[in-house]
CSV table of C-alpha atoms and ligand atoms in Angstrom, one decimal:
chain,number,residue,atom,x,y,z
A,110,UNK,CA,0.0,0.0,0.0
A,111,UNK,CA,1.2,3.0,-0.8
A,112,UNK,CA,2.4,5.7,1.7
A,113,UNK,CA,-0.6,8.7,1.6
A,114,UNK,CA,0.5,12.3,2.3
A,115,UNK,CA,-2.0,13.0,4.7
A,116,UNK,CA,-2.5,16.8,5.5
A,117,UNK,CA,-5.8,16.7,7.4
A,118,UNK,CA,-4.8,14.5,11.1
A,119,UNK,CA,-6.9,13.3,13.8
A,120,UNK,CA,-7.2,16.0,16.5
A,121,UNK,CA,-6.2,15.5,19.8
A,122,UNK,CA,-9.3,14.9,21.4
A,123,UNK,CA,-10.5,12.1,19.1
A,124,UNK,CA,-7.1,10.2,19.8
A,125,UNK,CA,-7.6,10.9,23.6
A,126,UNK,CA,-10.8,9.5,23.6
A,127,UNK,CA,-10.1,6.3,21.2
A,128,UNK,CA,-7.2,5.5,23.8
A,129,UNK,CA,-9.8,5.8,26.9
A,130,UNK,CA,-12.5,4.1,24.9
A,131,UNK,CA,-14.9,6.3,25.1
A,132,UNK,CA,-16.5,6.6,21.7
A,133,UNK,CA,-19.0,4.9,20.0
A,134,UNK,CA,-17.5,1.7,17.3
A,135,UNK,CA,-18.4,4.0,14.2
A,136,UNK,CA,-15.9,6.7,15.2
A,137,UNK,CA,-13.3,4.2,16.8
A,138,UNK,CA,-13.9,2.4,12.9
A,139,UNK,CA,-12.9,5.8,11.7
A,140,UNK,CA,-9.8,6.3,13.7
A,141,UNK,CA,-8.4,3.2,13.8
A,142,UNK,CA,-8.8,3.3,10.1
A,143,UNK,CA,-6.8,6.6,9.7
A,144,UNK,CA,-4.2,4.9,12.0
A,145,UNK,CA,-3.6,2.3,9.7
A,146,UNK,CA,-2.5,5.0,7.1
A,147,UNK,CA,-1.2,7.6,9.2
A,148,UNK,CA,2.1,7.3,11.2
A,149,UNK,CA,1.7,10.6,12.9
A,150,UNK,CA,-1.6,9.7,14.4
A,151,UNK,CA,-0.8,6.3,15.2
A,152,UNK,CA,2.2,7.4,17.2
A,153,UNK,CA,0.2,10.0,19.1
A,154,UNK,CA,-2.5,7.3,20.2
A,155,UNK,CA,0.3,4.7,21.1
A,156,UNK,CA,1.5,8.1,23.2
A,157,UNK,CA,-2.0,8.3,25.2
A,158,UNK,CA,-2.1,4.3,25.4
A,159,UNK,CA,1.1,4.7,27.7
A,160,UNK,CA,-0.4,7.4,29.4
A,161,UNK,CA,-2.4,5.2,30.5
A,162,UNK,CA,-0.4,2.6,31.2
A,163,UNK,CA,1.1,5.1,33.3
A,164,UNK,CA,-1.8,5.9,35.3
A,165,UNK,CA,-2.4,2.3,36.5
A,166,UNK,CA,1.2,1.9,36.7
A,167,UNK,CA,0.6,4.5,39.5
A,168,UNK,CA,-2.2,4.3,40.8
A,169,UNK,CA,-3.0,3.7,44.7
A,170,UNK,CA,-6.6,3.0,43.6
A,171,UNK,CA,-6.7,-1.0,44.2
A,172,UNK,CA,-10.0,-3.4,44.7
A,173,UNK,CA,-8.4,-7.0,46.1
A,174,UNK,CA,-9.5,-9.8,43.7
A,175,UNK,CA,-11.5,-12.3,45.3
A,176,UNK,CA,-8.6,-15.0,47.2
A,177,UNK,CA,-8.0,-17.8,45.2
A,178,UNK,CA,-8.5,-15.7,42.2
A,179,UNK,CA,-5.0,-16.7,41.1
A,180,UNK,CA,-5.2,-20.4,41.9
A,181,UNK,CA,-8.3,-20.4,39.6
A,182,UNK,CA,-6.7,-19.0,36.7
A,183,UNK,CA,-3.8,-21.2,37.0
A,184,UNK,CA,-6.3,-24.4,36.7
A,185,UNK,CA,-7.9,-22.5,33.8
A,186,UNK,CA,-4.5,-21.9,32.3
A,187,UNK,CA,-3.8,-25.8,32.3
A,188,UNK,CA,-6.4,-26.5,30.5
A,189,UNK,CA,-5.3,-27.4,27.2
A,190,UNK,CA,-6.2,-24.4,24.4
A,191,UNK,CA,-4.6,-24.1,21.0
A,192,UNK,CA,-3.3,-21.0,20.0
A,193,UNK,CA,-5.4,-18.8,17.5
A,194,UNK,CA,-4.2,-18.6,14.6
A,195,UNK,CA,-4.1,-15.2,13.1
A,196,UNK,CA,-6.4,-14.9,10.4
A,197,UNK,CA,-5.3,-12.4,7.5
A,198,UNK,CA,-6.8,-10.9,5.2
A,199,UNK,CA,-5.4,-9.8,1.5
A,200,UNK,CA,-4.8,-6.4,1.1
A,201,UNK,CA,-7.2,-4.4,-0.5
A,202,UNK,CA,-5.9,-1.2,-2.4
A,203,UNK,CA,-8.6,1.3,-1.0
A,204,UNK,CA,-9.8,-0.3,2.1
A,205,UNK,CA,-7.4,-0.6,5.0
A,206,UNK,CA,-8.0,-2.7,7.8
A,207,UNK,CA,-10.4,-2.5,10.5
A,208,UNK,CA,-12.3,-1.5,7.3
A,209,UNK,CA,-12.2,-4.0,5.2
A,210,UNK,CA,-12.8,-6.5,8.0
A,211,UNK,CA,-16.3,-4.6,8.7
A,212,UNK,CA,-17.0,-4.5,4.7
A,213,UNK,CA,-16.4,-7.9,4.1
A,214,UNK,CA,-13.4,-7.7,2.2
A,215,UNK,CA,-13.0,-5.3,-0.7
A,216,UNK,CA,-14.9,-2.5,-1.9
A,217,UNK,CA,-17.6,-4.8,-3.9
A,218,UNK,CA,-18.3,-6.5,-1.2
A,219,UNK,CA,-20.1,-3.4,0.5
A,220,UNK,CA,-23.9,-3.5,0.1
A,221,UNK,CA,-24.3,-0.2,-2.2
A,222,UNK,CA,-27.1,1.5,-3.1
A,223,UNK,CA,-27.9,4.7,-5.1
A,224,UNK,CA,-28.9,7.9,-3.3
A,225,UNK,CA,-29.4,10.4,-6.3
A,226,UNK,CA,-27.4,12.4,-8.4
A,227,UNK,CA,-24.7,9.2,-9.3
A,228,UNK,CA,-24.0,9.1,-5.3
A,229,UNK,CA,-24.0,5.6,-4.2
A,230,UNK,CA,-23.7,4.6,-0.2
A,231,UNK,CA,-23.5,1.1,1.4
A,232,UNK,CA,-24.1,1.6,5.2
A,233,UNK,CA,-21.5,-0.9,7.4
A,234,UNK,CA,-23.2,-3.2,9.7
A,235,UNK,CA,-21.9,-1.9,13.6
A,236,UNK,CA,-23.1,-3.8,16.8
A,237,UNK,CA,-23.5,-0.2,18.6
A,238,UNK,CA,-25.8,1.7,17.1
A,239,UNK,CA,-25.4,5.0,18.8
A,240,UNK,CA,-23.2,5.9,15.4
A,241,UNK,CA,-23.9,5.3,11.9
A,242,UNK,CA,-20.7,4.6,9.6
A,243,UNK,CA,-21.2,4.2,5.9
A,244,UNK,CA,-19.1,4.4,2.8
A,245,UNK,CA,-19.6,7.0,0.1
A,246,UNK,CA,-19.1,7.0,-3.6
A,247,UNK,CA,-18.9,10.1,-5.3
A,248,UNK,CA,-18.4,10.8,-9.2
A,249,UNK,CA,-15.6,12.4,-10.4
A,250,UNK,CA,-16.7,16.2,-10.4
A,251,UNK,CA,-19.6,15.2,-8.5
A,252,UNK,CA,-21.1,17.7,-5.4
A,253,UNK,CA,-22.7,16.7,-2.1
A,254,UNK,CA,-25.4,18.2,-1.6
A,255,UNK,CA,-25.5,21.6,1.2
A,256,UNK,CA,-25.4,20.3,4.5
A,257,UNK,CA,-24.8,21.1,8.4
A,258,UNK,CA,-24.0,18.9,11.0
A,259,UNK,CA,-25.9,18.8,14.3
A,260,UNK,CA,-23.2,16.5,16.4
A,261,UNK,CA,-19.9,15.2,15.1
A,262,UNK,CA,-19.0,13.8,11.4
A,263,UNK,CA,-15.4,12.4,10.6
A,264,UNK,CA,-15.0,11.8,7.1
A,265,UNK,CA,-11.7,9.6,6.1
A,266,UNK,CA,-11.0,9.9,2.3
A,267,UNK,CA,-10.5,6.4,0.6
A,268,UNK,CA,-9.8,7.0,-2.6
A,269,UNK,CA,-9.8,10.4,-5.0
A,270,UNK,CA,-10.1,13.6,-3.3
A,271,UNK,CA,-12.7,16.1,-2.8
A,272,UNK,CA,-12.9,19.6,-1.7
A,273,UNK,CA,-14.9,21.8,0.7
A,274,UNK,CA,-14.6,25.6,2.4
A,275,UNK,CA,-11.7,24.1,5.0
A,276,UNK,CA,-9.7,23.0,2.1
A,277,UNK,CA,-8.8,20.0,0.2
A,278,UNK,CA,-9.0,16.2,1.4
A,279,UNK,CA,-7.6,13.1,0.0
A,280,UNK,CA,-6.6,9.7,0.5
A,281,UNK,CA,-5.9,9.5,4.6
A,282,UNK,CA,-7.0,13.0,5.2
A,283,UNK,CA,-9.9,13.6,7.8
A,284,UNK,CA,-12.2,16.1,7.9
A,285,UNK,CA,-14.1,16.6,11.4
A,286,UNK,CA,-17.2,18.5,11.1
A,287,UNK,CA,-19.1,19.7,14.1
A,288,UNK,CA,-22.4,22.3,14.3
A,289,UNK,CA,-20.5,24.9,13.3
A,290,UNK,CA,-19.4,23.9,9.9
A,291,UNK,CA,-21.7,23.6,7.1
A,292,UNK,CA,-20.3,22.3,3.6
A,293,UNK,CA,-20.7,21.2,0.5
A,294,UNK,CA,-17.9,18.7,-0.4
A,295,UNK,CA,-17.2,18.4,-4.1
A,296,UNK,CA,-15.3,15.7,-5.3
A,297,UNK,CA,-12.2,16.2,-7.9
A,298,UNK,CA,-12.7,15.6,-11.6
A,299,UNK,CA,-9.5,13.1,-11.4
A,300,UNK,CA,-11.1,10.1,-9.5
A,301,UNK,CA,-14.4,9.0,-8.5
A,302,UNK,CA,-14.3,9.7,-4.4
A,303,UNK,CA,-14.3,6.9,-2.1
A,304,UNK,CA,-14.9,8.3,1.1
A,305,UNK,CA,-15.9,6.7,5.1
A,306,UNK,CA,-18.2,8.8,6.7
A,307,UNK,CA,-19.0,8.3,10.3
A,308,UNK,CA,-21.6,10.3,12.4
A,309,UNK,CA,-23.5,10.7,15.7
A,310,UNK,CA,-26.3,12.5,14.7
A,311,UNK,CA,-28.7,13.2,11.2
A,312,UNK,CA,-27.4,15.5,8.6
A,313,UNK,CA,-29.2,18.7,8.1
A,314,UNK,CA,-29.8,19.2,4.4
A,315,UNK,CA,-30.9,22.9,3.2
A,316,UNK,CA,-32.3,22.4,0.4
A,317,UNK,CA,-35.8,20.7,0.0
A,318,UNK,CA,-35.6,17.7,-1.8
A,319,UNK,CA,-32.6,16.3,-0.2
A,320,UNK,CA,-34.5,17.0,3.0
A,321,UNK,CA,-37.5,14.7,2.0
A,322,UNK,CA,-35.1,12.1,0.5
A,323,UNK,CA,-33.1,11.9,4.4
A,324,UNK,CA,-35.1,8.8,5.3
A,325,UNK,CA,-34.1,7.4,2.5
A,326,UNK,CA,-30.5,8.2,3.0
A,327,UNK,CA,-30.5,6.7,6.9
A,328,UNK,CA,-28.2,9.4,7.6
B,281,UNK,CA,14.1,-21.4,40.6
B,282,UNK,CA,17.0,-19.1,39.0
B,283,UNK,CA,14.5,-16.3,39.7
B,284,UNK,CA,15.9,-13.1,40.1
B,285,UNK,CA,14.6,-9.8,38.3
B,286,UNK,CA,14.8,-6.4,39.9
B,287,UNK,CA,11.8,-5.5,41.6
B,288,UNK,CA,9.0,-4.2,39.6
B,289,UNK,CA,10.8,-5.0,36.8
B,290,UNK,CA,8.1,-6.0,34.9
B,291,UNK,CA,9.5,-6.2,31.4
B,292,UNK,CA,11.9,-8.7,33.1
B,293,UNK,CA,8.9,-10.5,34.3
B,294,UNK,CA,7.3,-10.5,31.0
B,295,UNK,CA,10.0,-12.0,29.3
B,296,UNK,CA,10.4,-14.5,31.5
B,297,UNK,CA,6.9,-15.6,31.0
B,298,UNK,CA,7.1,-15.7,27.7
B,299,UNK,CA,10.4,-17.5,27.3
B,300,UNK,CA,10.5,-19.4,30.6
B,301,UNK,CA,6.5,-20.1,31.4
B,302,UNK,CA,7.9,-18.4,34.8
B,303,UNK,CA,4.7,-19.1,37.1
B,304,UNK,CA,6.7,-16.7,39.7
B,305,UNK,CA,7.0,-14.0,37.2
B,306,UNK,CA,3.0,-14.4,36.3
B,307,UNK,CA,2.5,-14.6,40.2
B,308,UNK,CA,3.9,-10.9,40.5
B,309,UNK,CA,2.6,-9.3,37.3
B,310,UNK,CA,-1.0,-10.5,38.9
B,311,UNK,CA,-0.2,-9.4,42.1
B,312,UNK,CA,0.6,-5.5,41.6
B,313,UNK,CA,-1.5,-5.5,38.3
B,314,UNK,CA,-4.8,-7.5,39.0
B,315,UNK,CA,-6.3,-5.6,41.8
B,316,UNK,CA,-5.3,-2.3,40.1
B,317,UNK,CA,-7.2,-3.1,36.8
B,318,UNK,CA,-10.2,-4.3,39.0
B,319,UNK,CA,-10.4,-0.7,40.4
B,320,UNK,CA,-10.3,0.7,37.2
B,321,UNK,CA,-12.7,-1.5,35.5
B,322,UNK,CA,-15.1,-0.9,38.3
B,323,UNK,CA,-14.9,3.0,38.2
B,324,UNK,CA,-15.6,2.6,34.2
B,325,UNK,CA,-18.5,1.4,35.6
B,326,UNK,CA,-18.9,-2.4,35.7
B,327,UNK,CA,-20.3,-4.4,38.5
B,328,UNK,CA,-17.3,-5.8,41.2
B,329,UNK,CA,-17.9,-9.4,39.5
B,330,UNK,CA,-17.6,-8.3,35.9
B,331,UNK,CA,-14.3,-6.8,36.6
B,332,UNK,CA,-13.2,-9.3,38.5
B,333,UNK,CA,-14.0,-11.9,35.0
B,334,UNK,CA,-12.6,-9.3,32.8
B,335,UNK,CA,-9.3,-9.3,35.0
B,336,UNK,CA,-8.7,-12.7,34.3
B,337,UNK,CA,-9.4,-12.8,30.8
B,338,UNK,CA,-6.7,-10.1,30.6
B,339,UNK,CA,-4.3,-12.4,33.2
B,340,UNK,CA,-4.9,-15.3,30.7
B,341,UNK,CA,-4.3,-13.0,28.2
B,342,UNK,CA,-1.0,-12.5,29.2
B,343,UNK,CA,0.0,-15.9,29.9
B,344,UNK,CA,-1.5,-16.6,26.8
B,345,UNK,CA,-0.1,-14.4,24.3
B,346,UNK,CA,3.3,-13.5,26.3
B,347,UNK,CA,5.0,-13.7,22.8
B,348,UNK,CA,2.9,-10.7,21.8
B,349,UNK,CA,4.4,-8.5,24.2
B,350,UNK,CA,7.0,-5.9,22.2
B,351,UNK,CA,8.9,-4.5,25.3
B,352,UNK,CA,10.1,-1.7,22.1
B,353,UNK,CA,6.6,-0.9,21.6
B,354,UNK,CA,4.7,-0.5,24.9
B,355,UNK,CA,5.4,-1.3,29.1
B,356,UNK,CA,3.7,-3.6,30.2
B,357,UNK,CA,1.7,-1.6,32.1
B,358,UNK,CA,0.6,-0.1,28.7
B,359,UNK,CA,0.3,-3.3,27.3
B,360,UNK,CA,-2.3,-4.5,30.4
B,361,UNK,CA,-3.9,-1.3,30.0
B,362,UNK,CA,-4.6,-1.7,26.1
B,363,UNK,CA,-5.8,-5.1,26.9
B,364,UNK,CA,-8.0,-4.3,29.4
B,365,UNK,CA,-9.5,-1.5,27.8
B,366,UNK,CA,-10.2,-3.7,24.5
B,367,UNK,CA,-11.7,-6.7,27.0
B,368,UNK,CA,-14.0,-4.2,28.4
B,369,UNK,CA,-15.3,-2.8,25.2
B,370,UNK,CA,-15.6,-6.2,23.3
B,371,UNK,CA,-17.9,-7.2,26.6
B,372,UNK,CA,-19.5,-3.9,26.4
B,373,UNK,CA,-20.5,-4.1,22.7
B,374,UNK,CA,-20.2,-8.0,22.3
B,375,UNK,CA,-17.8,-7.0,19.6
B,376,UNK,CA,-14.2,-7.1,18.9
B,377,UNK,CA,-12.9,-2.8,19.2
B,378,UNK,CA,-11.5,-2.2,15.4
B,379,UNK,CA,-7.8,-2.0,15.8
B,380,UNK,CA,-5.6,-0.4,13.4
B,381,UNK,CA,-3.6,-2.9,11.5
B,382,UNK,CA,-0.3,-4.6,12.7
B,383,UNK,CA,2.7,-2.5,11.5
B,384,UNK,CA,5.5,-5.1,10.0
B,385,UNK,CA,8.3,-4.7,12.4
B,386,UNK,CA,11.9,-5.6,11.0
B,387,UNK,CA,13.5,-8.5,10.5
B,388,UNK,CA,15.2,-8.7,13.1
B,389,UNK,CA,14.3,-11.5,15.6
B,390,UNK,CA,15.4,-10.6,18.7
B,391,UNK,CA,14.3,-6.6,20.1
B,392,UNK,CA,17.2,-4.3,19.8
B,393,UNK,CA,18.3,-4.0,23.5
B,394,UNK,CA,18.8,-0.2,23.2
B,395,UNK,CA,15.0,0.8,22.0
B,396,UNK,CA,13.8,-1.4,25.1
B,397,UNK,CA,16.2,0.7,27.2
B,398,UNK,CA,15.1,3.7,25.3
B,399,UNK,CA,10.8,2.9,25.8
B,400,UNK,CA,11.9,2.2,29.6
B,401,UNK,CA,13.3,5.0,30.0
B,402,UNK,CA,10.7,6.9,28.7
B,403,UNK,CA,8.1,5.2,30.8
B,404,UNK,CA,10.2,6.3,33.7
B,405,UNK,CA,9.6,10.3,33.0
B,406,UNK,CA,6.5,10.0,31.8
B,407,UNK,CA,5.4,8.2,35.3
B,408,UNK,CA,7.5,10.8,37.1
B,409,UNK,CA,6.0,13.9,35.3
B,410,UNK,CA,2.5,12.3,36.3
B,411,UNK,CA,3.5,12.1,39.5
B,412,UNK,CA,5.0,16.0,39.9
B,413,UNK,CA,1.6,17.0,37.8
B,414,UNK,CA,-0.6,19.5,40.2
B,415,UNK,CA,-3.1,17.7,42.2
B,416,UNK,CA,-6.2,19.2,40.2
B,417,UNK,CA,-4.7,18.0,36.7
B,418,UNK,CA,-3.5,14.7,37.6
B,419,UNK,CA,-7.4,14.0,39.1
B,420,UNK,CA,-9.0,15.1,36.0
B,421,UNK,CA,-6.2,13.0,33.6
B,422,UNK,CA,-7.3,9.9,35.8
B,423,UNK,CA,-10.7,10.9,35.6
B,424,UNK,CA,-10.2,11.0,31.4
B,425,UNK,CA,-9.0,7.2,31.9
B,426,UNK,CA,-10.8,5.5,34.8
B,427,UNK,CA,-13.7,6.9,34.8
B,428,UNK,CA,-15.1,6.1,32.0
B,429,UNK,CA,-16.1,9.7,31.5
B,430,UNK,CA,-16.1,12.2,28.4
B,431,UNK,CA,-14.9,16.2,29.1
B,432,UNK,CA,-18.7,17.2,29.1
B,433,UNK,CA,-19.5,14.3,31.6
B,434,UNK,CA,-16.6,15.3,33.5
B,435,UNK,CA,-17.9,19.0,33.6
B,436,UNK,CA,-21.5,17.8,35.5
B,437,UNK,CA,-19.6,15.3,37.6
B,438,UNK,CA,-16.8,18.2,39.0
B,439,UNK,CA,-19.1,21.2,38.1
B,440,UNK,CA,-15.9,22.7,36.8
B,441,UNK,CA,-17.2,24.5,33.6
B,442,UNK,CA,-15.9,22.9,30.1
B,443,UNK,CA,-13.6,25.0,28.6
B,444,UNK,CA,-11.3,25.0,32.4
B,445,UNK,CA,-11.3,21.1,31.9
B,446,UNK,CA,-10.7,20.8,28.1
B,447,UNK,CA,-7.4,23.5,28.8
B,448,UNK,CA,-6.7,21.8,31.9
B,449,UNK,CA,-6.4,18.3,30.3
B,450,UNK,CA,-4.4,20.0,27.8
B,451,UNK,CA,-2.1,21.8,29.9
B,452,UNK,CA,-1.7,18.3,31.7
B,453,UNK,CA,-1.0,16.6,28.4
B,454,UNK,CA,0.9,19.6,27.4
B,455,UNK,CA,3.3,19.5,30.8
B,456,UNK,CA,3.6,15.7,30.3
B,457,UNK,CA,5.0,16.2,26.5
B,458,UNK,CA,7.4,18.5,27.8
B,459,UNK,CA,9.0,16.5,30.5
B,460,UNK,CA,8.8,13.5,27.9
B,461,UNK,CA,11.0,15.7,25.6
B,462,UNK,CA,13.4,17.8,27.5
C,767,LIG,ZN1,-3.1,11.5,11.0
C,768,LIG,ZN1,-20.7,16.8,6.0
């Protein structure tokens, strides 16, 4: 796979918070996604891992484990196990892993469907539904329609590139939305856009038909 | 027998259990470790019992997958604290947390006795700058970590407003960068 230049990062919060464990599985999809591409990032979580480490390295906070505890685990640990074996996947060129895992292997796999104006989306199956994560194709030259964001939306750029007021994003870059911003991403006339697009809340669309076609969009 | 590691020299123990099955080694790793990730398990929330399971999935974890343990990578208090934190969200969500993938790591068998020196050593001053931290920063870093709490959530639970926590955390994250690089 080749080495992105990623100009858009992670901020420091979302690392933080992926290291606690804290967020809901679509945005720790998203992170640990951009981790897999991103050196910078992923040396900056590994950093807040050992902070914790650190922590209960120090800690004075203790709660006794019930006696025996030990003995227990030692009879457990006889008991004869086999060792997993570490499944691996192929590499696919646009989907890194933990994504392609929750895809089901390549981009093809991905249950897509259209959503107007040559977008297609295929929504990834997560266990916590408190955050949606889908996948979005865009058309060369292609725009998404106005929109504003009521909570937060990460947006990891697969493949292609596309571009909005805070600048340009592609392959590895993320773009964090919150209330404040509202956008309309355009995606370059190179390359169709291959995008992950996590979120805790609805989009707001401006105009009306997009509006009407929200159900439709499960976003 | 032919035990003999510095104490709380963990990475010694580690090794040891990976290489020797040392049941004295495991012993002490369970010992300071166990009742320290029950505590935190338990402030994230869990019932006493859940923890308590959850600590010895992680303890057979380590016995486990000892030969997993990169002393260049992580301490081994990091590495107990990833694991624990994964085990608590996979019980949480009843689904394994997406993890970044593995970075290939050189060919080189055996771990280059300098970067293990090097990660130690680093552990060392990132411990000690938690430890000079003020008081009121090093209770809301915890907080971050064990209690299973988000800066908002701390906010109602200290009824410090949000922008003195979100700076604090920062200026405790900032402090600890510091000492880690002068
Ligand atoms: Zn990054
Ligand atoms: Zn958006």
């Amino acid at each position: 796979m080749s080495v992105p230049m990623i100009r858009h990062h992670l901020p420091d919060s979302l690392l933080m918070a992926y290291s606690t464990g804290t967020l809901p599985e679509a945005f720790d999809l998203a992170i640990a996604t951009h981790l897999s591409l991103c050196d910078a990032c992923r040396a900056a979580a590994e950093s807040y891992d050992a902070l914790g480490g650190a922590l209960l390295e120090e800690t004075d906070d203790k709660v006794e484990m019930t006696s025996g505890a030990f003995d227990a685990l030692m009879a457990r640990l006889g008991e004869s196990s086999a060792p997993e074996p570490a499944t691996k996947r192929p590499r696919d060129p646009v989907l890194p892993e933990p994504l392609a895992s929750y895809v089901g292997g390549e981009l093809e796999a991905a249950r897509w469907r259209p959503v107007g104006r040559g977008v297609r989306q295929a929504m990834i199956p997560l266990t916590d539904k408190s955050a949606t994560a889908r996948l979005l194709h865009i058309p060369a030259g292609t725009a998404v329609p106005d929109h504003g964001h009521r909570g937060t939306e990460i947006t990891l750029v697969l493949q292609g590139a596309f571009t909005d007021a805070d600048g340009t994003f592609a392959r590895g870059d993320v773009e964090v939305a919150t209330d404040e911003l509202d956008h309309m991403p355009v995606a370059d006339i190179a390359e169709d856009c291959i995008c992950l697009a996590v979120t805790d809340a609805p989009l707001q669309f401006k105009a009306l038909l997009p509006r009407i076609a929200q159900p439709f969009l499960g976003i | 027998t032919g035990h003999k590691v510095g104490a709380d020299d963990w990475v010694a123990e580690m090794l040891l259990i990976r290489d020797d099955r040392c049941q004295t080694s495991f012993a002490a790793i369970f010992g300071h470790f166990a009742p320290r990730l029950k505590a935190f398990l338990i402030r994230s929330g869990l019932t006493p019992a859940v923890s308590e399971d959850l600590v010895q999935d992680v303890m057979q974890t380590v016995w486990r997958k000892a030969d997993m343990f990169d002393p260049r990578r992580a301490s081994v208090a990091t590495w107990l604290f990833t694991i624990a934190r994964n085990r608590r969200i996979d019980f949480l969500r009843k689904h394994a947390r997406p993890e970044p993938e593995d970075l290939p790591w050189g060919p080189e068998a055996e771990p280059d006795q300098a970067e293990v020196i090097g990660l130690k050593q680093e552990s060392d001053v990132l411990r000690q700058a938690l430890r000079d931290l003020p008081e009121k920063q090093r209770v809301l870093v915890e907080k971050a970590y064990f209690g299973d709490l988000t800066h908002t959530e701390i906010a109602a639970e200290t009824g410090l407003p949000l922008g003195t926590i979100k700076s604090r955390i920062r200026l405790a994250l900032d402090r600890l960068r510091h000492a880690m690089s002068s």
